[in-house]
Short mmCIF file of C-alpha atoms and ligand atoms in Angstrom, two decimals:
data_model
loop_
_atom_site.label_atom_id
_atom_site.label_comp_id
_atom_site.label_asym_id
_atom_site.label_seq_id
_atom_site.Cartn_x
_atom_site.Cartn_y
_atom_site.Cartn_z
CA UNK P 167 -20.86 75.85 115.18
CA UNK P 168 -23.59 72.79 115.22
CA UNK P 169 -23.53 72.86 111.66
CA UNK P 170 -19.73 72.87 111.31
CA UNK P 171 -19.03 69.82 113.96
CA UNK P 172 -21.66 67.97 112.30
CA UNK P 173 -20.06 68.21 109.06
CA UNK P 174 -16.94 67.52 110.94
CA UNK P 175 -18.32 64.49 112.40
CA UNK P 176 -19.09 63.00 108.84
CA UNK P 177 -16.40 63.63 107.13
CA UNK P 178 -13.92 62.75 110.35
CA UNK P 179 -12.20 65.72 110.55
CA UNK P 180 -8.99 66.65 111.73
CA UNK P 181 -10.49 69.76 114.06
CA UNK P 182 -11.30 72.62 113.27
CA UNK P 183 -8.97 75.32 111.53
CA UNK P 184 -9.11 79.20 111.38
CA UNK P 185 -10.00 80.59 107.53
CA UNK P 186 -8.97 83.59 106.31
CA UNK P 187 -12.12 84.74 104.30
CA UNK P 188 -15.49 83.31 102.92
CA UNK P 189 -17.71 83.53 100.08
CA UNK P 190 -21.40 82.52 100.25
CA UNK P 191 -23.17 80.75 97.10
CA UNK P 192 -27.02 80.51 97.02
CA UNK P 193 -27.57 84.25 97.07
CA UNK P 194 -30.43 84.45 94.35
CA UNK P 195 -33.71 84.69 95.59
CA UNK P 196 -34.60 81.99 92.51
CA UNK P 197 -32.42 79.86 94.95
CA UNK P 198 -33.03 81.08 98.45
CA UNK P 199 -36.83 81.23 98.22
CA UNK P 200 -38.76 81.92 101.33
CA UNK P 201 -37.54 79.03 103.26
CA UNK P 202 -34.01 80.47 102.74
CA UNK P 203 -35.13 83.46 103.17
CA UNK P 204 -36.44 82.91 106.75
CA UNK P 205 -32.96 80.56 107.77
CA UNK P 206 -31.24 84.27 106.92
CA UNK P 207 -33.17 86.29 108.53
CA UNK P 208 -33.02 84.30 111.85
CA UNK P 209 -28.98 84.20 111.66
CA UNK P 210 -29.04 88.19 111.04
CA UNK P 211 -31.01 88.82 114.32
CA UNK P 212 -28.03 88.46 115.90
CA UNK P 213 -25.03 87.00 113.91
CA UNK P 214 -22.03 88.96 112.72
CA UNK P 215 -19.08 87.36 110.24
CA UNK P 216 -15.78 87.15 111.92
CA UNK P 217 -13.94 87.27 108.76
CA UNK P 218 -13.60 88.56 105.10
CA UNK P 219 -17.42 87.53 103.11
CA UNK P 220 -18.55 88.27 99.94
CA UNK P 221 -21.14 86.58 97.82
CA UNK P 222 -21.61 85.19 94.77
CA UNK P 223 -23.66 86.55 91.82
CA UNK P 224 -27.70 87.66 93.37
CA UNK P 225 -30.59 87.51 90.75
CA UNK P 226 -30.29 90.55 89.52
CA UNK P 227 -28.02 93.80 89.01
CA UNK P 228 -29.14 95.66 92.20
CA UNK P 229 -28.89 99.50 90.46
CA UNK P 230 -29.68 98.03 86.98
CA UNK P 231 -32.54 95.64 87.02
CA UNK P 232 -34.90 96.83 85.58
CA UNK P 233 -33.39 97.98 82.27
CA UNK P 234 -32.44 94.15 82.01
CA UNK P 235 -36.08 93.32 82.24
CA UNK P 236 -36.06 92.39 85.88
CA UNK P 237 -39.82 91.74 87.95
CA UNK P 238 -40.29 93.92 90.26
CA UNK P 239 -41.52 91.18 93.18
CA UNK P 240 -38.30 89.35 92.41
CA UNK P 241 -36.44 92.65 92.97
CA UNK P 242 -38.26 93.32 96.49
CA UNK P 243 -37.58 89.94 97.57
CA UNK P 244 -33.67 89.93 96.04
CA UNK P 245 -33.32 92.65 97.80
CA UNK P 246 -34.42 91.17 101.40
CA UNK P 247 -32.08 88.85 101.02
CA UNK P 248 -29.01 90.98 100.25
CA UNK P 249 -30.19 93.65 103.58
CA UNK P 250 -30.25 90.04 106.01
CA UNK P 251 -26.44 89.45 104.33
CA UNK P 252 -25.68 93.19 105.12
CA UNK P 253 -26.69 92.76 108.40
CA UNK P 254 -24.47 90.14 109.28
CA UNK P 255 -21.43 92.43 108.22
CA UNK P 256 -21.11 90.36 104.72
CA UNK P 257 -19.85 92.67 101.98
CA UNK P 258 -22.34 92.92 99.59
CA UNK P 259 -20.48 92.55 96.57
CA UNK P 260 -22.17 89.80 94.55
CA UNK P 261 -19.62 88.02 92.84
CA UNK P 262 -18.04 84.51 91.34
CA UNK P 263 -14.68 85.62 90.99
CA UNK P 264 -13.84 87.12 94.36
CA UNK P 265 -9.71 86.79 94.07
CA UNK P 266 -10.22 89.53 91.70
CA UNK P 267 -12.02 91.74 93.60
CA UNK P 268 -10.06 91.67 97.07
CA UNK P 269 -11.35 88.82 98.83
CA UNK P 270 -7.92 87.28 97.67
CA UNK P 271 -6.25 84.10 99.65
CA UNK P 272 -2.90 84.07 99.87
CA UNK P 273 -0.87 80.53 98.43
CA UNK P 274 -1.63 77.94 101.37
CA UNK P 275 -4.51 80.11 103.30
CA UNK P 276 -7.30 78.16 104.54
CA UNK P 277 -10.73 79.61 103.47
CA UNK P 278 -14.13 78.72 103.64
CA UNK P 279 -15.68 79.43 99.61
CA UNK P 280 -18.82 77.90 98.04
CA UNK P 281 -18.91 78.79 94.54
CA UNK P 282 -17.72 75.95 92.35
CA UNK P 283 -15.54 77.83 89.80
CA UNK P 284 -14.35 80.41 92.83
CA UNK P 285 -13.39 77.00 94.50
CA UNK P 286 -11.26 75.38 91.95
CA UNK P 287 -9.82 78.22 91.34
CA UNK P 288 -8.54 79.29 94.43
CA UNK P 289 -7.53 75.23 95.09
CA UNK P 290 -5.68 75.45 91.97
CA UNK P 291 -4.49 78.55 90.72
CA UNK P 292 -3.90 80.14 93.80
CA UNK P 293 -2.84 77.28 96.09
CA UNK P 294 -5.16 78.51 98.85
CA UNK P 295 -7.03 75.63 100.39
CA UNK P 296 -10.61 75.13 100.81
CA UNK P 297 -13.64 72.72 100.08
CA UNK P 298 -16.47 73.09 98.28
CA UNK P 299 -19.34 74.35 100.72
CA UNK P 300 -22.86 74.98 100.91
CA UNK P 301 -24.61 77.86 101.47
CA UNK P 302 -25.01 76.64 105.46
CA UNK P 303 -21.38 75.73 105.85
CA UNK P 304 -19.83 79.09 104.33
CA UNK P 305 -22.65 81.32 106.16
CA UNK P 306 -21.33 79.18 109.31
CA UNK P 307 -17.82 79.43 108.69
CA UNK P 308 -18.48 83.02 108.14
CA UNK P 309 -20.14 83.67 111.91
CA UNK P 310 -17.22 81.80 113.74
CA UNK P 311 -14.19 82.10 111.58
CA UNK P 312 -13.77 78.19 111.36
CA UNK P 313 -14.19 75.19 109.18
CA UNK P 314 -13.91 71.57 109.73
CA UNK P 315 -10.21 70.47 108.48
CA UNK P 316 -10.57 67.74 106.22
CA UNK P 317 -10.62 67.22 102.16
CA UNK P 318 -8.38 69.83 100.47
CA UNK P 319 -7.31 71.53 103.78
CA UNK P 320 -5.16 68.48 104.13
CA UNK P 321 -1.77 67.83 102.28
CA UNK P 322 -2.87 64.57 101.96
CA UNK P 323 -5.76 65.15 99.81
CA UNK P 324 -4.50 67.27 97.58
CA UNK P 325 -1.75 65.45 95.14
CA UNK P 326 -2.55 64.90 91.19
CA UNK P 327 -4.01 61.21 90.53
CA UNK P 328 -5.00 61.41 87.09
CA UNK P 329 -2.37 62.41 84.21
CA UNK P 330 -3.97 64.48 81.61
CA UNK P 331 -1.51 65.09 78.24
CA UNK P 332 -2.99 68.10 75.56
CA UNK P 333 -1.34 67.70 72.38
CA UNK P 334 -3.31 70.85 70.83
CA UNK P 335 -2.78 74.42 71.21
CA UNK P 336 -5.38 75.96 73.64
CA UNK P 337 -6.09 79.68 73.31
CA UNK P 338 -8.74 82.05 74.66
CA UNK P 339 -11.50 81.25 76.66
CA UNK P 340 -13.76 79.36 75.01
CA UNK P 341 -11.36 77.10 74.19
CA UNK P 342 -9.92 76.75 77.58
CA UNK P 343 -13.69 76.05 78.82
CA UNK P 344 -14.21 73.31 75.77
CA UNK P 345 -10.78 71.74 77.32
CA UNK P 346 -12.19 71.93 80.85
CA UNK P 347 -15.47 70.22 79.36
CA UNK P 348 -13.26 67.00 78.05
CA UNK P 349 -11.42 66.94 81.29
CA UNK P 350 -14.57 67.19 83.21
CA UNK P 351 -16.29 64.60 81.12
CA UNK P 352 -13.71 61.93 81.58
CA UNK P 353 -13.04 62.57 85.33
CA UNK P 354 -16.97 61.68 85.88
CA UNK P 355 -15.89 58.23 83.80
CA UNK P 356 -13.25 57.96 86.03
CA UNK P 357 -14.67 58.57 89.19
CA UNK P 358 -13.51 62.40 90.13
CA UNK P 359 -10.31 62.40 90.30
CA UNK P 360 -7.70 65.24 90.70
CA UNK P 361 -6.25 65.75 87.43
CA UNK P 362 -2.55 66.68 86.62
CA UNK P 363 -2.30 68.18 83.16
CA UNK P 364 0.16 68.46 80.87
CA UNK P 365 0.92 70.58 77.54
CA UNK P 366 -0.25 73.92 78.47
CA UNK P 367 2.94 76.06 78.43
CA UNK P 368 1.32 79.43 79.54
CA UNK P 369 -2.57 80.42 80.41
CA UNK P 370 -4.21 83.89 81.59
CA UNK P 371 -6.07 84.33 84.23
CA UNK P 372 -8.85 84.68 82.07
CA UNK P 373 -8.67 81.42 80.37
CA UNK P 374 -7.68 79.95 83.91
CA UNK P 375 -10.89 80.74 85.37
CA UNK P 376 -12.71 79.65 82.31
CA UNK P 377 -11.41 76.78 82.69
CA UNK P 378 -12.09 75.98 86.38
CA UNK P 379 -15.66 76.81 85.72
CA UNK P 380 -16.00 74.38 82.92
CA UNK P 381 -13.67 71.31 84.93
CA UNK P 382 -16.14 72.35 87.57
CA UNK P 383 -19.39 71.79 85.94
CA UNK P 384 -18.50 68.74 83.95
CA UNK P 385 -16.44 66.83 86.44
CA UNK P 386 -17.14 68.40 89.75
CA UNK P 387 -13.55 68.91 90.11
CA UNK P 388 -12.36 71.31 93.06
CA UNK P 389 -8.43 71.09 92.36
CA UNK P 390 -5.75 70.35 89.62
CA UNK P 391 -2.55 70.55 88.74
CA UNK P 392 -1.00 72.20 85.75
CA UNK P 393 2.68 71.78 84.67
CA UNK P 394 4.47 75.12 84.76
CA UNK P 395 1.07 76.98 85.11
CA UNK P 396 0.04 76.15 88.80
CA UNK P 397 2.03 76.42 91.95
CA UNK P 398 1.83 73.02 93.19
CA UNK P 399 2.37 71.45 90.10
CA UNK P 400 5.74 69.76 91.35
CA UNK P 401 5.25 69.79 95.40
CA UNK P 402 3.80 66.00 95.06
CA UNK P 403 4.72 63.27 93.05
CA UNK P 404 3.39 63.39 89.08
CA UNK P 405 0.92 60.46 88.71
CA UNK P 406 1.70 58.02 86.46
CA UNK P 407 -1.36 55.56 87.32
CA UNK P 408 -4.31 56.84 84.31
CA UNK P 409 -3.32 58.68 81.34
CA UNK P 410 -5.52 59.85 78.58
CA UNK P 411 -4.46 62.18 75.47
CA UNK P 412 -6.44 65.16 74.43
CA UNK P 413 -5.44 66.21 70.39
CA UNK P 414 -7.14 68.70 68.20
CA UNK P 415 -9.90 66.44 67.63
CA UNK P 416 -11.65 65.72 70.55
CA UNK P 417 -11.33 69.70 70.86
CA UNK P 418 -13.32 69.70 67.78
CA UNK P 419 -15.79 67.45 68.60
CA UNK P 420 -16.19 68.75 72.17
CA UNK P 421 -16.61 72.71 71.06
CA UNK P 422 -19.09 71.13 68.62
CA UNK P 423 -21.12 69.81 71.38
CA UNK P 424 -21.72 73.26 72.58
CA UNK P 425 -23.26 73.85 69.33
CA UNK P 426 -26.41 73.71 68.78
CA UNK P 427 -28.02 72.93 65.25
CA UNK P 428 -30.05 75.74 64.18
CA UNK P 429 -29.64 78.14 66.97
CA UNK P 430 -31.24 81.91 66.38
CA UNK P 431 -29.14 83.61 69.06
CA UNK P 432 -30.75 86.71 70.25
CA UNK P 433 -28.80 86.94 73.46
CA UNK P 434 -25.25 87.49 73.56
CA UNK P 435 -23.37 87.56 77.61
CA UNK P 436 -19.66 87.40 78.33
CA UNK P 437 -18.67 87.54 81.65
CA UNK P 438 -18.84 83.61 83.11
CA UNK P 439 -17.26 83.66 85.50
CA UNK P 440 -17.33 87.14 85.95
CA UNK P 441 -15.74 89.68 83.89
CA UNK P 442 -12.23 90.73 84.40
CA UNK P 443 -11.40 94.22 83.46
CA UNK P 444 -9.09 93.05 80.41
CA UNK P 445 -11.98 91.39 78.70
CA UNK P 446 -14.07 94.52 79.68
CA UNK P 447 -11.32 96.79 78.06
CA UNK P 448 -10.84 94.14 75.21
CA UNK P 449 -15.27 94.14 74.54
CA UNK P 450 -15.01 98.30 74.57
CA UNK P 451 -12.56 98.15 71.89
CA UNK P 452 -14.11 96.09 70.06
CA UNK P 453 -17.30 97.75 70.29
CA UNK P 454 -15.78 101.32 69.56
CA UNK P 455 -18.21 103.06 67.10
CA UNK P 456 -20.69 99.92 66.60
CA UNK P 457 -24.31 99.16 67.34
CA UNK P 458 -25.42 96.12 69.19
CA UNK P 459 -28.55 94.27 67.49
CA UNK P 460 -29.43 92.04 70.26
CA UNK P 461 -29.44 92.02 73.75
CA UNK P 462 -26.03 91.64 75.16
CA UNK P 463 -24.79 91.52 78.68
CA UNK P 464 -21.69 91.56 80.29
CA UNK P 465 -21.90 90.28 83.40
CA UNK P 466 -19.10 91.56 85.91
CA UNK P 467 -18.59 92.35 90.16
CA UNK P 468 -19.46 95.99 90.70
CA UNK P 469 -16.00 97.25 91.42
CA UNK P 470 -14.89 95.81 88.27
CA UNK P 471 -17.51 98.15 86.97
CA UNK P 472 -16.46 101.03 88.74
CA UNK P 473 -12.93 100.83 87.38
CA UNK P 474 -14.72 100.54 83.79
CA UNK P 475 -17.00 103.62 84.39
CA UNK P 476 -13.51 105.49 85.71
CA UNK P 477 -11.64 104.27 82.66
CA UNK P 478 -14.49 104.97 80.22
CA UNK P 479 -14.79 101.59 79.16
CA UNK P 480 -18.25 101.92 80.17
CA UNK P 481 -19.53 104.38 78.35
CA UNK P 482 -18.09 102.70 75.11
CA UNK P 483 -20.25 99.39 75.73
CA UNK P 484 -23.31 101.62 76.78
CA UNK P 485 -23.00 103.91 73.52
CA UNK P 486 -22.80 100.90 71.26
CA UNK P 487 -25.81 99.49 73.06
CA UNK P 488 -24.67 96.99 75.56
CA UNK P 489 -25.76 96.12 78.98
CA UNK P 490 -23.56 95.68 82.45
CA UNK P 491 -25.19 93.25 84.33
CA UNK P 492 -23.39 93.33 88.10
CA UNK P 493 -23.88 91.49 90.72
CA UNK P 494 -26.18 88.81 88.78
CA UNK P 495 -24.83 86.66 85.36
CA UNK P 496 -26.85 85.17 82.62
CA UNK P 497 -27.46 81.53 84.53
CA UNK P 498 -28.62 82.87 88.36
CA UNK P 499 -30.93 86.01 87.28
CA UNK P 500 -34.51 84.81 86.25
CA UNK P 501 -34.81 84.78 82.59
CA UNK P 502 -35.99 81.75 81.75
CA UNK P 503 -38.13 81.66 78.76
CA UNK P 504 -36.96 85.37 77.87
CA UNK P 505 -34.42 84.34 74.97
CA UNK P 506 -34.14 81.34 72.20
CA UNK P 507 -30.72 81.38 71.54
CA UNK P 508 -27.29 82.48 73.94
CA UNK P 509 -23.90 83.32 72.71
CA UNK P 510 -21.22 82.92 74.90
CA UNK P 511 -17.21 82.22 75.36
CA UNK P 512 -18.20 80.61 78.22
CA UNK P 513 -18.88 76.16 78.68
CA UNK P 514 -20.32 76.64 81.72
CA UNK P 515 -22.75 78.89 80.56
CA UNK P 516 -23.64 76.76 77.55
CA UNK P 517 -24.26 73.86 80.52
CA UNK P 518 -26.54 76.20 82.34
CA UNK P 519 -27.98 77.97 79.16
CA UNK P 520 -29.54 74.99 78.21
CA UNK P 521 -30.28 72.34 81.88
CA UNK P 522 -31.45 75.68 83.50
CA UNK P 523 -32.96 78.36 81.31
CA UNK P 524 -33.84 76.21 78.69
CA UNK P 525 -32.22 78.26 75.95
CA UNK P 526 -30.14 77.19 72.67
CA UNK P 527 -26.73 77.73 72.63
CA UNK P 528 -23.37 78.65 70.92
CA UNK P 529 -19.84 78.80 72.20
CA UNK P 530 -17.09 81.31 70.28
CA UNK P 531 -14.35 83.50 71.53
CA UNK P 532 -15.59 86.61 72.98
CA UNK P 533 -14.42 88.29 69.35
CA UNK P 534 -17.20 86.17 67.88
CA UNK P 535 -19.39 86.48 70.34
CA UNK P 536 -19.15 91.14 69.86
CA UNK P 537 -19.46 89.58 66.04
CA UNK P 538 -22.70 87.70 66.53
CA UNK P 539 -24.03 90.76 68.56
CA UNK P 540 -23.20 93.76 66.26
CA UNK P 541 -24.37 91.45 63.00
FE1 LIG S 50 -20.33 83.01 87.78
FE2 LIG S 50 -22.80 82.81 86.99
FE3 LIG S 50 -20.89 81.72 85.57
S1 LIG S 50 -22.09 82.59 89.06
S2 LIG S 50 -19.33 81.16 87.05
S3 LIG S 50 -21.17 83.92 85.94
S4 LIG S 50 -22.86 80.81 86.04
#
């Protein structure tokens, strides 16, 4: 509760508010190390959560690490972290995209969630409300079922400032994360602002949280409106103040930005944010009957991987070669150094792929992506 009034305090808050769930970020022992390590294990000796918590992705696959090449110290100390998490009643499902795995907000909720994408996401897609906490602030909001109400748990906050227009078609996810990339790009010119887009007549869920990765990363955006996509497109007034056009060629340029001149992939991972079971049911069929020729993850939360081992889904990526990687993705588990070159459909992975791990990279739909793997 110190933590929470003290974040209160700086940011003048309007109280404090109940939330209806959590989700902690900062789970990966790469992260935590031992001085995170030993703030956890001092809240477990006698904290419980008081609502709803999952986690976000760990640093590894906790029943598959070490086929992906996972050391076995980082395991034993992963795995610390996870039991200090269990102990606190946290479900131990390690995952970015909780809303599809039951830790759901209903439109208007208030909720307490850490994980950038996860947060715009929920903000935008969803409606619920929350801001974009640290590790310490969710944990905390976790053990007393309360968050300072300020930022986007207030109406106030929350209306479109910037109008965005897309004269392009946008399709799939990559392309949906090289739009989120331009947005993000120009909101950092601008100074973060909420954006209010126009132009998109229809988007999936998949390319929706794509694209609130991406926005995320580039522009540190938490919330935006999209015309006929979101639900609070038209509950506040559409900004007329800045407006800046996106056509087909700053598309172009952007996706070629997340191209690197002579890449040599020899990792391939869908699955950031975290796979849903459509793309897992979409990569099975499109594996059906081939062999993989370089290491390729798909990075997903583990009941999304049950329902793939129920459906058989599973055993079609397995046969042809590829690798579920729950409970960890491609940027938080510790492979630096391991690969040269990454394939994904995702721009936030391209971001990470190269600031964090160091690796070339290559954006494509996931179609290209099963291409590049299989060739
Ligand atoms: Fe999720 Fe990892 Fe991407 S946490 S959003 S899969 S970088």
């Amino acid at each position: 509760m110190e933590i929470l009034t003290t974040l209160g305090e700086i940011f003048d808050a309007e109280g404090m508010i109940d939330v209806y769930g959590v989700q902690i970020a900062g789970v990966s022992y790469a992260n935590l190390g031992e001085a995170g390590l030993e703030f956890l294990t001092e809240m477990a000796e006698d904290g419980k959560v008081r609502v709803l918590t999952t986690l976000n992705p760990a640093g590894m696959d906790r029943e598959n690490w070490q086929a992906l090449g996972i050391d076995k110290e980082f395991a034993k100390n992963q795995n610390r972290a996870i039991d200090a998490f269990a102990k606190m009643g946290i479900i131990t499902t390690c995952s970015c995209t909780p809303y599809l795995i039951g830790n759901a907000p209903h439109y208007g909720q208030h909720i307490a969630w850490a994980e950038s994408s996860a947060v715009c996401y929920s903000n935008s897609v969803i409606g619920a409300r929350t801001n974009r906490e640290g590790g310490p602030s969710a944990l905390a909001a976790a053990l007393t079922g309360k968050t300072p109400n300020y930022g986007y748990h207030l109406e106030k906050n929350r209306h479109g400032q910037v109008l965005v227009k897309i004269n392009a078609p946008v399709k799939g996810t990559d392309e949906f994360g090289v739009l989120g990339k331009i947005i993000g790009d120009k909101l950092v010119e601008l100074g973060k602002k909420i954006p209010y887009i126009t132009g998109i007549p229809s988007a999936t869920v998949e390319e929706l949280k794509s694209f609130c990765a991406s926005v995320a990363t580039y522009g540190g955006t938490a919330l935006f409106h999209m015309e006929d996509v979101t639900p609070e497109y038209n509950k506040y007034p559409k900004p007329t103040e800045i407006i800046f056009e996106i056509n087909q060629n700053e598309l172009d340029i952007a996706r070629g930005e997340l191209i690197d001149e002579d890449i040599e992939v020899d990792f391939v991972s869908i699955g950031c944010p975290h796979a849903s079971i459509h793309e897992i049911a979409n990569i099975a069929k499109l594996l059906d009957g081939k062999k993989v020729k370089k290491e390729f993850w798909i990075t997903t939360a583990r009941p999304t991987k049950r329902i793939a081992d129920d459906v058989g889904y599973s055993k079609m990526i397995e046969d042809a070669g590829a690798k579920f990687a729950a409970d960890t993705c491609c940027v938080v588990a510790p492979i630096k150094g391991r690969f040269k070159g990454i394939m994904v459909d995702s721009a936030k992975a391209c971001y990470y792929g190269r600031a964090k791990n160091k690796f070339k990279v290559k954006i494509g739909s996931i179609e290209e992506c099963v291409g590049e793997a299989i060739k």
